[in-house]
Amino acid sequence: MLKNFFKENDFIRISRRMEIPTWKKWVFKIAGVLAGFLFAAIVVSFISPGSFFKFFESLIVGNFTTVRKLLVLFEEVAILFLISCALAPAFKMKFWNIGAEGQVLMACLGTVIGMFFIAPNVPNAVALIIELLLAVTFGVVWSLIPTLFKAFFNTNETLFTLMMNYIAKGIVALMITLWIKNGSGVIPVLEYGRLPRIGGQNYIINIIVAVVIGVIFAFYMMRSKQGFEISVLGGSRNTAKYVGIDVKKVLIRTMIITGVICGIVGFLLVAGASYSMNENTVSGRGFTAILVCWLAGFNIPEMAGVSFLVAFMKYGAREVESSLHVGGSFVDIVVGVFFFVVIASNFFITNQVKINFKAFKKKKKEVIE
Amino acid sequence: MFITFLRNAIRFSTIFLFGSTGETIVEKSGHLNMGIPGVMCIGALAGCAGMSIYFNTLTDPSQINLFGAVVLGILFTIVSGAICGVIFSFFTVTLRCNQNITGLTLTTLGAGINLFVFKRLETFSSYFGKASDGFRNLFQVEVGANWFTDVFLSYGILVYLAIIIAVVATIIFSKTRVGLNLKAVGESPATADSAGISVTRYRYLATIIGCSIASLGGLFMIMDYLGGNIEYGLDEYGWLAVAIVIFSMWKPHFGILASFIFGALYIAPSYLNASFAMKNVIKMIPYVVTIAVLVVTSILNKKGNQPPEGLGINYDREKR
């Protein structure tokens, strides 16, 4: 009975939408985000009963109460947004680069090489330029290796880039053990070759860079010929071939851009924020950015919004973690649940769900008969 | 010394073998499940949580019925893995969400829940220590008698289970109609659909079964290899299991050997008298080797060694 009920699906009908009005799309998106917050709050109140409203309070307290908290929030937004920018063009042309983690980490390594070996002996401006060049070179090399294999041998890029992440981690661990002779395995906070502080705070310059790159990049993706080529390629590889786009060339060019932006992110992370590094400097943001990118539908302004939501959620959850003493990786759970709900809500944008109550009644009658 | 190393390598490879066999089954259906690390974490956690319900009724670790604890742990783990599989397939098959995204979210969630809940199970740590005896010794022949029993017969139940599952999976893939249909679904869902094979059903079932198997890897790691020590994250092993799927070129029987190689490489640094830097280099080898295999197979472009054609792409009838 139940089997037949689902098989002859008169009750719920799912069909793919041909197009959706913009306002409706935004209604679904906002509803999805709200549902995400709601579910996260429900999870929180499961873990610590009675803290449903405390969660929303913590979202505000954890993010907005001091200038420092605001800066931390927006630095996180900046980094997430930049990594998403790095990933977006490749994703748009269906090149699944899940190796941003490693690409940024290698760029961090490049920056540290500059700060460690070169910066103490040259003027700060020169040192910064050298660091940036090193970071970009490392980032580009790490993004180009899988790309070249994809372009010439059609090697599966998802798995290739995933492995490259762990090799990057290994190289960083190796370099740290080779450089730091005292065996502590920690690079001390480096004094030379730092980005200047603005108003005594170190994160501001990262945020400014992210805004500038974001604007340039939005124009590149939405208004330039190269950005158009990328979206044609994403639509259909064959169409792109027929109109005379060189697929390999576009692929390689796009991944060089990815590498450059990852390089800049690594540079900002080390020279603008931590002044040191370890294997976990990127701390999963390379993976989170993939989710950001996809949820925003590769749209640059939306990516900024989603980055904000994720960072907001993260620091809010961290506040809950410390105020309710729940400990552990509470943040990951809340962010994970939030993402799941938002991903699920995307279904309603691409598909139309019709519930046919008449059919339901009819079916019931038949069953009774 | 060498026997100990061999024995530990085989033991350690079990987590990889569970993970890779599970993921191979999932990938054969055309699902690229990046959630395997999360599934392993959730599996380990659910097994421990299930056992702790039982421990709650006891007053002393010595009262534990070992056989009961083992069965309970395995049962809870398999069920939790199946639930993960249902979640993954519901998102990718029914809601047609991107597989990479769904998988990565599952991993984030799983790794988070893992560490979080284990913190709460710490009161039972002495019980877990005792129960791990069950996982280790229930079917084991005494260690140290001679080299043959040490290498072949000295393991806990999950090690044998992993090997049996891998062999059975190989037979199903190569000898049965179900295996053939599954491969068809993974290679070309549209063709399979027009031949009357239900893509939805195969993808759901393969993912559920695969995730259940993979989740056992997490349970093994915590209860057998680490001796009931519950404070370790497992996601790194999960990624290596995904790597082994590639390394074994989507063949579970080859996965047994591949898991052993990876396991041996992973624990080799602590048996070698190598420098700290050298150990770091050895740790990278599994990943480099995986890439090498990936590149070589794609250059040779030989049929049979390739990823399933439809891997990572959701099937949508309306989009044909």
XYZ file of C-alpha atoms in Angstrom:
689
model
C 0.000 0.000 0.000
C 2.657 2.414 1.081
C 4.830 1.387 -1.840
C 2.059 2.148 -4.299
C 1.389 5.406 -2.601
C 4.895 6.611 -3.323
C 5.139 5.006 -6.712
C 2.110 6.574 -8.256
C 3.214 9.918 -7.117
C 0.047 11.912 -7.412
C 0.397 13.472 -4.035
C 3.748 15.196 -4.404
C 4.887 16.227 -7.853
C 8.436 17.386 -8.418
C 9.428 19.005 -11.654
C 12.414 21.037 -12.711
C 11.774 24.748 -12.986
C 12.469 26.332 -16.331
C 12.907 29.735 -14.749
C 12.089 31.415 -11.509
C 11.254 35.081 -10.871
C 14.031 36.885 -9.015
C 11.853 37.871 -6.075
C 10.751 34.292 -5.570
C 14.337 33.099 -5.689
C 15.270 35.525 -2.947
C 12.276 34.521 -0.854
C 13.513 30.914 -0.970
C 17.084 31.928 -0.246
C 16.193 34.054 2.754
C 13.772 31.416 4.009
C 16.569 28.835 3.692
C 18.980 30.940 5.716
C 16.368 31.618 8.394
C 15.546 27.923 8.532
C 19.289 27.272 8.891
C 19.497 29.572 11.893
C 16.368 28.010 13.360
C 17.695 24.469 13.018
C 21.044 25.480 14.473
C 19.211 26.980 17.453
C 17.200 23.793 17.850
C 20.403 21.750 17.856
C 21.858 24.074 20.471
C 18.821 23.697 22.685
C 19.066 19.917 22.342
C 22.612 20.008 23.597
C 21.926 22.435 26.398
C 18.203 22.611 27.159
C 16.617 26.005 27.456
C 19.268 27.848 25.467
C 17.190 28.468 22.378
C 17.147 32.248 22.755
C 20.563 32.315 24.323
C 21.858 31.157 20.934
C 20.525 34.190 19.112
C 21.825 36.430 21.866
C 25.257 34.823 21.494
C 25.221 35.448 17.755
C 25.104 39.165 18.520
C 27.380 39.109 21.566
C 29.988 36.979 19.823
C 30.222 39.240 16.814
C 29.286 42.838 17.492
C 30.025 43.906 21.046
C 33.620 45.124 20.696
C 35.661 46.647 17.895
C 38.081 43.752 18.060
C 35.268 41.214 17.649
C 34.003 43.131 14.629
C 37.475 43.168 13.108
C 37.932 39.452 13.717
C 34.557 38.805 12.114
C 35.300 40.850 9.029
C 38.807 39.476 8.636
C 37.273 35.998 8.560
C 34.715 37.219 6.028
C 37.515 38.732 3.933
C 39.566 35.545 3.855
C 36.590 33.287 3.142
C 35.387 35.637 0.426
C 38.800 35.812 -1.242
C 39.207 32.039 -1.275
C 35.702 31.744 -2.711
C 36.682 34.244 -5.421
C 39.677 32.073 -6.192
C 37.489 29.011 -6.571
C 34.465 30.497 -8.323
C 35.713 30.776 -11.931
C 37.052 27.223 -11.985
C 33.859 25.852 -10.441
C 31.807 27.796 -12.919
C 33.525 25.926 -15.737
C 33.001 22.648 -13.819
C 36.596 22.196 -12.796
C 36.227 20.829 -9.275
C 39.219 22.286 -7.534
C 38.887 21.231 -3.903
C 42.525 22.019 -3.282
C 42.250 25.637 -2.165
C 43.338 24.533 1.284
C 46.666 23.348 -0.070
C 47.057 26.215 -2.528
C 46.654 28.793 0.230
C 48.881 26.813 2.569
C 51.674 26.740 -0.004
C 51.279 30.492 -0.458
C 51.633 30.879 3.314
C 54.826 28.870 3.068
C 56.104 31.165 0.327
C 55.384 34.209 2.472
C 57.117 32.679 5.469
C 60.194 31.950 3.358
C 60.279 35.642 2.467
C 59.771 36.782 6.057
C 62.205 34.274 7.489
C 65.172 34.504 5.122
C 64.875 37.757 3.173
C 62.940 40.320 5.205
C 65.529 40.845 7.997
C 68.105 42.027 5.434
C 66.114 44.353 3.153
C 63.768 47.374 3.542
C 60.218 46.468 4.505
C 58.623 47.541 1.191
C 61.034 45.395 -0.828
C 60.500 42.512 1.557
C 56.737 42.744 1.161
C 56.999 42.676 -2.629
C 59.284 39.662 -2.520
C 56.944 37.892 -0.097
C 53.950 38.555 -2.293
C 55.796 37.285 -5.372
C 56.868 34.151 -3.548
C 53.355 33.563 -2.230
C 51.783 33.995 -5.664
C 54.382 31.752 -7.297
C 53.787 28.990 -4.768
C 50.018 29.303 -5.086
C 50.155 29.220 -8.892
C 52.476 26.216 -8.979
C 50.183 24.310 -6.641
C 47.076 25.103 -8.688
C 48.769 24.517 -12.054
C 50.055 21.003 -11.397
C 46.609 19.340 -11.327
C 45.349 21.649 -14.072
C 48.020 20.683 -16.572
C 47.297 17.013 -15.997
C 43.592 17.687 -16.399
C 44.149 19.653 -19.607
C 46.450 17.179 -21.292
C 45.528 13.787 -19.849
C 42.044 14.399 -18.423
C 43.173 13.308 -14.953
C 40.373 13.503 -12.375
C 40.936 16.904 -10.763
C 38.727 16.416 -7.686
C 40.856 13.617 -6.330
C 44.136 15.123 -7.542
C 43.572 18.450 -5.793
C 42.391 16.675 -2.642
C 45.669 14.781 -2.445
C 47.638 17.968 -3.142
C 46.195 19.423 0.086
C 47.834 16.742 2.163
C 51.104 16.945 0.303
C 51.125 20.676 1.018
C 50.563 19.940 4.704
C 53.394 17.431 4.629
C 55.767 19.880 2.943
C 54.957 22.553 5.512
C 55.562 20.122 8.378
C 58.816 19.033 6.743
C 60.036 22.595 6.188
C 59.256 23.563 9.766
C 61.252 20.634 11.139
C 64.141 21.513 8.813
C 64.213 25.221 9.695
C 63.467 25.173 13.392
C 66.484 23.422 14.786
C 65.474 23.477 18.450
C 62.856 20.802 17.801
C 59.886 22.779 19.067
C 58.231 22.482 15.660
C 56.843 25.993 15.917
C 57.874 28.974 13.815
C 58.328 31.913 16.207
C 56.329 35.062 15.512
C 58.311 36.802 12.789
C 59.278 40.452 13.323
C 60.212 41.595 9.821
C 58.312 41.911 6.582
C 54.887 42.537 8.125
C 52.101 44.451 6.445
C 51.586 47.878 8.061
C 48.952 48.247 10.756
C 46.185 50.749 10.217
C 45.035 52.517 13.379
C 47.028 50.072 15.459
C 44.955 47.111 14.277
C 46.415 44.421 12.066
C 43.338 43.052 10.303
C 42.152 46.215 8.585
C 44.485 45.994 5.608
C 43.290 42.432 4.874
C 39.701 43.631 4.791
C 40.579 46.513 2.434
C 42.458 44.194 0.074
C 39.487 41.815 0.020
C 37.100 44.623 -0.911
C 39.366 45.875 -3.703
C 39.954 42.423 -5.161
C 36.277 41.600 -4.796
C 35.220 44.620 -6.867
C 37.818 43.993 -9.573
C 36.936 40.350 -9.673
C 33.206 40.961 -9.904
C 33.862 43.088 -12.992
C 36.150 40.430 -14.431
C 33.557 37.706 -14.027
C 30.463 39.662 -15.047
C 31.662 42.169 -17.612
C 34.837 40.945 -19.310
C 35.210 38.714 -22.343
C 37.223 36.187 -20.356
C 34.503 35.992 -17.711
C 31.992 35.339 -20.457
C 34.139 32.579 -21.919
C 34.156 30.906 -18.527
C 30.386 30.902 -18.283
C 30.024 29.571 -21.834
C 32.407 26.759 -20.950
C 30.421 26.024 -17.827
C 27.210 25.849 -19.813
C 28.481 23.392 -22.380
C 31.960 22.342 -23.316
C 30.877 21.539 -26.858
C 29.243 24.915 -27.409
C 32.470 26.531 -26.290
C 34.452 24.442 -28.764
C 32.113 25.311 -31.642
C 32.351 29.054 -31.064
C 36.109 28.736 -31.118
C 37.059 28.936 -27.448
C 40.277 27.095 -26.713
C 39.151 24.973 -23.747
C 42.629 24.079 -22.541
C 43.827 27.660 -22.712
C 40.860 28.981 -20.742
C 41.245 26.209 -18.183
C 44.905 26.947 -17.597
C 44.384 30.712 -17.557
C 41.562 30.405 -15.050
C 43.558 28.193 -12.740
C 46.457 30.641 -12.861
C 44.014 33.285 -11.615
C 42.935 30.879 -8.876
C 46.557 30.395 -7.908
C 47.229 34.134 -7.856
C 44.293 34.844 -5.566
C 45.181 31.924 -3.315
C 48.682 33.371 -3.227
C 47.360 36.738 -2.113
C 45.258 35.056 0.582
C 48.274 33.172 1.895
C 50.256 36.414 1.901
C 47.506 38.192 3.857
C 47.129 35.343 6.328
C 50.800 35.357 7.242
C 52.083 38.883 6.625
C 48.839 40.587 7.646
C 47.483 38.480 10.475
C 49.410 35.658 12.149
C 53.086 36.527 11.304
C 53.795 32.823 11.607
C 52.356 29.590 10.308
C 51.829 25.919 10.946
C 50.110 23.055 9.126
C 46.698 24.323 10.215
C 47.003 28.009 9.350
C 44.243 27.721 6.736
C 42.152 25.667 9.208
C 39.617 24.232 6.791
C 38.666 27.532 5.192
C 39.698 26.146 1.823
C 36.911 23.595 2.209
C 34.385 26.005 3.702
C 34.953 28.332 0.750
C 33.797 25.576 -1.594
C 30.476 25.530 0.218
C 30.300 29.332 0.181
C 30.970 29.408 -3.518
C 28.365 26.862 -4.381
C 25.665 28.261 -2.125
C 26.140 31.676 -3.718
C 25.778 30.145 -7.162
C 29.206 31.557 -8.168
C 27.791 35.055 -7.980
C 30.459 37.385 -6.557
C 28.260 39.787 -4.496
C 26.285 36.863 -3.098
C 29.534 35.157 -2.151
C 30.376 38.124 0.060
C 26.993 37.741 1.733
C 27.350 34.006 2.283
C 30.906 34.464 3.612
C 29.495 36.916 6.103
C 26.763 34.500 7.169
C 29.248 31.680 7.698
C 31.695 33.791 9.687
C 28.826 35.257 11.677
C 27.590 31.778 12.478
C 31.058 30.569 13.352
C 31.870 33.257 15.888
C 28.343 33.184 17.271
C 28.674 29.455 17.845
C 32.063 30.010 19.416
C 30.460 32.436 21.847
C 27.837 29.815 22.723
C 30.628 27.295 23.169
C 32.411 29.431 25.737
C 29.362 30.838 27.532
C 27.579 27.499 27.930
C 30.832 25.569 28.501
C 29.827 22.934 25.963
C 33.377 22.593 24.688
C 34.618 20.375 21.879
C 33.920 21.121 18.259
C 30.567 22.642 18.835
C 31.205 25.205 16.090
C 31.539 22.527 13.423
C 28.221 20.970 14.384
C 26.294 24.211 14.275
C 27.886 25.323 11.009
C 27.371 21.841 9.541
C 23.682 21.792 10.403
C 23.282 25.317 9.087
C 24.867 24.347 5.776
C 22.751 21.235 5.402
C 19.545 23.176 5.806
C 20.628 25.898 3.401
C 21.763 23.318 0.815
C 18.417 21.556 1.099
C 16.584 24.823 0.594
C 18.346 25.237 -2.743
C 16.271 22.354 -4.000
C 13.185 24.548 -3.989
C 14.873 27.075 -6.239
C 15.703 24.589 -8.976
C 12.623 22.417 -8.591
C 8.962 22.969 -8.301
C 7.107 20.952 -5.700
C 3.385 20.684 -6.035
C 1.309 19.063 -3.362
C -1.919 17.753 -4.728
C -4.354 17.422 -1.860
C -7.155 16.204 -4.087
C -5.115 13.214 -5.164
C -4.334 12.486 -1.560
C -8.007 12.360 -0.641
C -8.807 10.226 -3.654
C -6.055 7.799 -2.771
C -7.342 7.476 0.769
C -10.766 6.632 -0.553
C -9.349 3.966 -2.821
C -7.403 2.454 0.031
C -10.521 2.321 2.184
C -12.506 0.740 -0.578
C 60.398 -6.847 15.446
C 59.497 -7.415 11.817
C 56.608 -9.681 12.804
C 55.273 -7.014 15.172
C 55.511 -4.439 12.401
C 53.749 -6.709 9.931
C 51.044 -7.516 12.423
C 50.436 -3.889 13.301
C 50.450 -2.850 9.650
C 47.754 -5.408 8.897
C 45.760 -4.268 11.908
C 46.123 -0.622 11.021
C 45.168 -1.213 7.412
C 41.723 -2.384 8.559
C 40.399 1.148 8.968
C 41.529 1.882 5.408
C 40.053 -1.353 4.129
C 36.620 -0.685 5.629
C 36.724 2.881 4.353
C 37.917 2.044 0.869
C 35.613 -0.948 0.352
C 32.670 1.163 1.462
C 33.662 4.082 -0.715
C 34.317 1.792 -3.691
C 30.775 0.449 -3.469
C 29.452 4.010 -3.236
C 31.573 5.220 -6.146
C 30.618 2.273 -8.330
C 27.091 3.628 -8.214
C 28.347 7.008 -9.460
C 28.357 8.809 -6.125
C 31.560 10.565 -5.145
C 31.058 10.629 -1.394
C 33.443 13.098 0.182
C 31.613 12.471 3.428
C 33.459 9.230 4.192
C 35.659 10.846 6.881
C 32.519 12.179 8.542
C 30.781 8.824 8.215
C 33.701 7.115 9.955
C 33.581 9.612 12.799
C 29.834 9.215 13.224
C 30.151 5.420 13.043
C 32.739 5.302 15.809
C 30.690 7.651 17.894
C 27.416 5.785 17.429
C 29.058 2.474 18.326
C 30.465 3.961 21.502
C 27.208 5.732 22.337
C 25.301 2.472 21.848
C 27.659 0.638 24.152
C 27.509 3.379 26.744
C 23.726 2.936 26.974
C 24.494 -0.619 27.979
C 27.319 0.425 30.319
C 24.927 2.778 32.043
C 23.091 -0.212 33.484
C 26.292 -1.627 34.991
C 28.129 -0.599 38.111
C 31.562 -1.955 37.339
C 33.624 -2.448 34.119
C 34.281 -6.077 35.081
C 30.587 -6.946 34.653
C 30.636 -6.297 30.918
C 29.456 -9.131 28.721
C 32.112 -8.737 26.048
C 30.265 -10.535 23.303
C 27.178 -8.434 23.917
C 29.169 -5.210 23.898
C 30.851 -6.106 20.604
C 27.576 -6.991 18.903
C 25.896 -3.874 20.250
C 28.760 -1.663 19.097
C 28.807 -3.112 15.602
C 25.027 -2.891 15.325
C 24.849 0.741 16.342
C 27.720 1.624 14.039
C 26.145 -0.048 11.028
C 22.822 1.657 11.661
C 24.461 5.062 12.026
C 26.424 4.512 8.814
C 23.209 3.597 7.050
C 21.600 6.789 8.305
C 24.523 8.792 6.916
C 24.030 6.993 3.608
C 20.350 7.864 3.612
C 21.150 11.516 4.315
C 23.744 11.646 1.547
C 21.511 9.958 -1.025
C 18.493 11.980 -0.010
C 20.433 15.160 -0.744
C 22.077 13.983 -3.953
C 19.462 11.701 -5.492
C 16.174 13.114 -4.277
C 17.136 16.766 -3.844
C 19.775 16.608 -6.612
C 22.304 18.620 -4.629
C 25.917 18.693 -5.652
C 27.736 15.605 -4.355
C 30.988 17.315 -3.425
C 29.144 19.916 -1.384
C 26.941 17.399 0.408
C 29.924 15.185 1.179
C 32.063 17.991 2.534
C 29.224 19.178 4.753
C 28.759 15.650 6.054
C 32.456 15.541 6.878
C 32.364 18.870 8.714
C 29.336 17.763 10.676
C 30.671 14.276 11.400
C 34.075 15.423 12.605
C 32.392 18.032 14.788
C 29.857 15.683 16.343
C 32.598 13.122 16.903
C 34.844 15.246 19.099
C 31.881 16.874 20.769
C 30.086 13.732 21.887
C 33.230 11.844 22.847
C 33.900 14.582 25.367
C 30.615 13.593 26.978
C 31.398 9.885 26.997
C 34.588 10.319 28.980
C 32.941 9.026 32.172
C 32.797 5.620 30.531
C 36.432 5.535 29.451
C 37.310 2.619 31.734
C 34.364 0.702 30.311
C 35.553 1.351 26.770
C 38.992 0.121 27.731
C 37.457 -3.115 28.975
C 35.110 -3.481 26.009
C 38.000 -3.067 23.593
C 39.281 -6.399 24.960
C 36.182 -7.902 23.400
C 36.933 -6.327 20.035
C 40.554 -7.406 20.209
C 40.483 -10.825 21.784
C 37.173 -12.533 21.231
C 38.389 -14.583 18.288
C 42.083 -14.164 18.742
C 44.703 -16.873 19.106
C 47.371 -16.113 21.695
C 50.006 -13.659 20.428
C 53.611 -14.727 20.526
C 53.209 -18.479 20.015
C 54.790 -18.605 16.557
C 55.063 -16.331 13.548
C 52.252 -17.961 11.607
C 49.535 -17.436 14.209
C 50.912 -13.961 14.922
C 50.597 -12.815 11.346
C 47.426 -14.599 10.314
C 45.310 -15.445 13.356
C 46.002 -12.880 16.021
C 43.431 -10.213 15.208
C 40.111 -8.994 16.513
C 36.828 -9.775 14.824
C 36.672 -6.538 12.773
C 39.921 -7.266 10.919
C 38.536 -10.529 9.556
C 35.207 -8.899 8.863
C 36.904 -6.216 6.739
C 38.701 -8.789 4.611
C 35.569 -10.899 4.198
C 33.537 -7.863 3.138
C 36.187 -6.852 0.578
C 36.240 -10.342 -0.920
C 32.455 -10.577 -1.013
C 32.247 -7.150 -2.655
C 34.698 -8.280 -5.335
C 32.620 -11.370 -6.051
C 29.417 -9.361 -6.227
C 30.988 -6.867 -8.625
C 32.417 -9.436 -10.991
C 30.081 -12.411 -10.814
C 26.541 -11.270 -10.152
C 23.807 -9.456 -11.989
C 23.427 -6.975 -9.145
C 27.091 -6.040 -9.472
C 26.770 -5.629 -13.211
C 23.709 -3.446 -12.827
C 25.459 -1.355 -10.209
C 28.408 -0.778 -12.514
C 26.030 0.166 -15.311
C 24.387 2.738 -13.064
C 27.763 4.212 -12.216
C 29.078 4.249 -15.762
C 26.047 5.563 -17.553
C 22.888 6.125 -15.536
C 20.887 7.123 -18.587
C 21.662 3.838 -20.331
C 20.943 1.862 -17.187
C 17.655 3.670 -16.790
C 16.548 2.863 -20.301
C 17.482 -0.762 -19.712
C 14.988 -0.803 -16.863
C 17.411 -0.557 -13.950
C 16.214 1.782 -11.232
C 19.003 4.327 -10.864
C 17.433 5.770 -7.738
C 17.198 2.430 -5.989
C 20.726 1.350 -6.872
C 22.255 4.633 -5.844
C 20.378 4.712 -2.559
C 21.211 1.126 -1.664
C 24.854 1.283 -2.734
C 25.381 4.456 -0.737
C 23.647 3.072 2.352
C 25.573 -0.209 2.267
C 28.860 1.534 1.459
C 28.481 4.029 4.280
C 27.612 1.264 6.760
C 30.801 -0.558 5.836
C 32.904 2.589 6.012
C 31.494 3.477 9.416
C 32.843 0.195 10.810
C 36.311 1.555 10.072
C 35.766 4.264 12.652
C 34.587 1.751 15.244
C 37.619 -0.437 14.562
C 40.018 2.458 15.017
C 38.598 3.500 18.367
C 37.734 0.160 19.917
C 40.417 -2.124 18.519
C 43.488 -0.212 17.400
C 43.367 2.559 19.997
C 42.112 0.241 22.729
C 38.987 2.185 23.583
C 40.796 5.506 23.693
C 38.147 7.845 22.410
C 39.798 11.211 22.152
C 41.200 11.052 18.626
C 39.812 12.582 15.456
C 39.454 10.179 12.559
C 38.970 12.367 9.512
C 42.534 12.068 8.232
C 42.136 8.291 7.858
C 38.913 8.888 5.974
C 40.669 10.958 3.324
C 43.332 8.292 2.969
C 40.570 5.733 2.465
C 39.263 7.863 -0.406
C 42.810 7.897 -1.792
C 42.999 4.107 -1.581
C 39.889 3.787 -3.715
C 41.810 5.517 -6.488
C 44.989 3.630 -5.752
C 43.163 0.316 -5.999
C 41.512 1.484 -9.230
C 38.012 0.773 -7.911
C 38.735 -2.908 -7.209
C 38.005 -4.075 -3.642
C 40.297 -7.112 -3.791
C 43.146 -4.890 -4.846
C 42.013 -2.602 -2.036
C 43.132 -5.221 0.498
C 46.702 -4.931 -0.756
C 46.469 -1.162 -1.192
C 45.188 -0.733 2.370
C 48.053 -2.842 3.636
C 50.606 -0.726 1.766
C 49.087 2.499 3.077
C 48.836 1.102 6.594
C 52.457 -0.019 6.522
C 53.592 3.368 5.213
C 51.533 5.158 7.822
C 53.009 3.338 10.801
C 56.499 2.843 9.321
C 57.966 6.099 10.756
C 57.527 4.905 14.340
C 59.376 1.653 13.596
C 62.243 3.230 11.696
C 65.120 4.901 13.382
C 64.648 7.879 11.085
C 65.062 11.576 11.751
C 62.060 13.800 12.336
C 62.316 15.259 8.820
C 62.525 11.813 7.270
C 59.353 10.761 9.076
C 57.527 13.704 7.584
C 58.656 12.657 4.124
C 57.444 9.097 4.674
C 54.060 10.405 5.771
C 53.645 12.154 2.417
C 54.373 9.049 0.355
C 50.790 7.638 0.345
C 49.446 10.848 -1.155
C 52.198 11.150 -3.751
C 51.743 7.523 -4.755
C 48.009 8.057 -5.118
C 48.565 10.987 -7.445
C 51.064 8.950 -9.430
C 48.487 6.176 -9.874
C 45.836 8.705 -10.835
C 48.115 10.273 -13.445
C 49.444 7.005 -14.857
C 45.985 5.464 -15.235
C 44.696 8.593 -16.943
C 47.662 8.683 -19.331
C 47.372 4.987 -20.186
C 43.649 5.567 -20.560
C 42.975 1.854 -20.330
C 39.386 0.856 -19.903
C 38.749 -0.944 -16.630
C 41.180 1.153 -14.643
C 39.201 4.357 -14.931
C 36.832 6.011 -12.493
C 33.182 5.220 -13.226
C 32.124 7.443 -16.110
C 29.212 8.981 -14.224
C 31.165 9.591 -11.029
C 30.118 12.758 -9.248
C 27.269 13.575 -11.626
C 23.694 13.400 -10.422
C 21.228 11.662 -12.654
C 18.274 13.723 -13.689
C 15.866 12.105 -16.059
C 14.517 15.409 -17.268
C 17.958 16.612 -18.229
C 18.787 13.894 -20.736
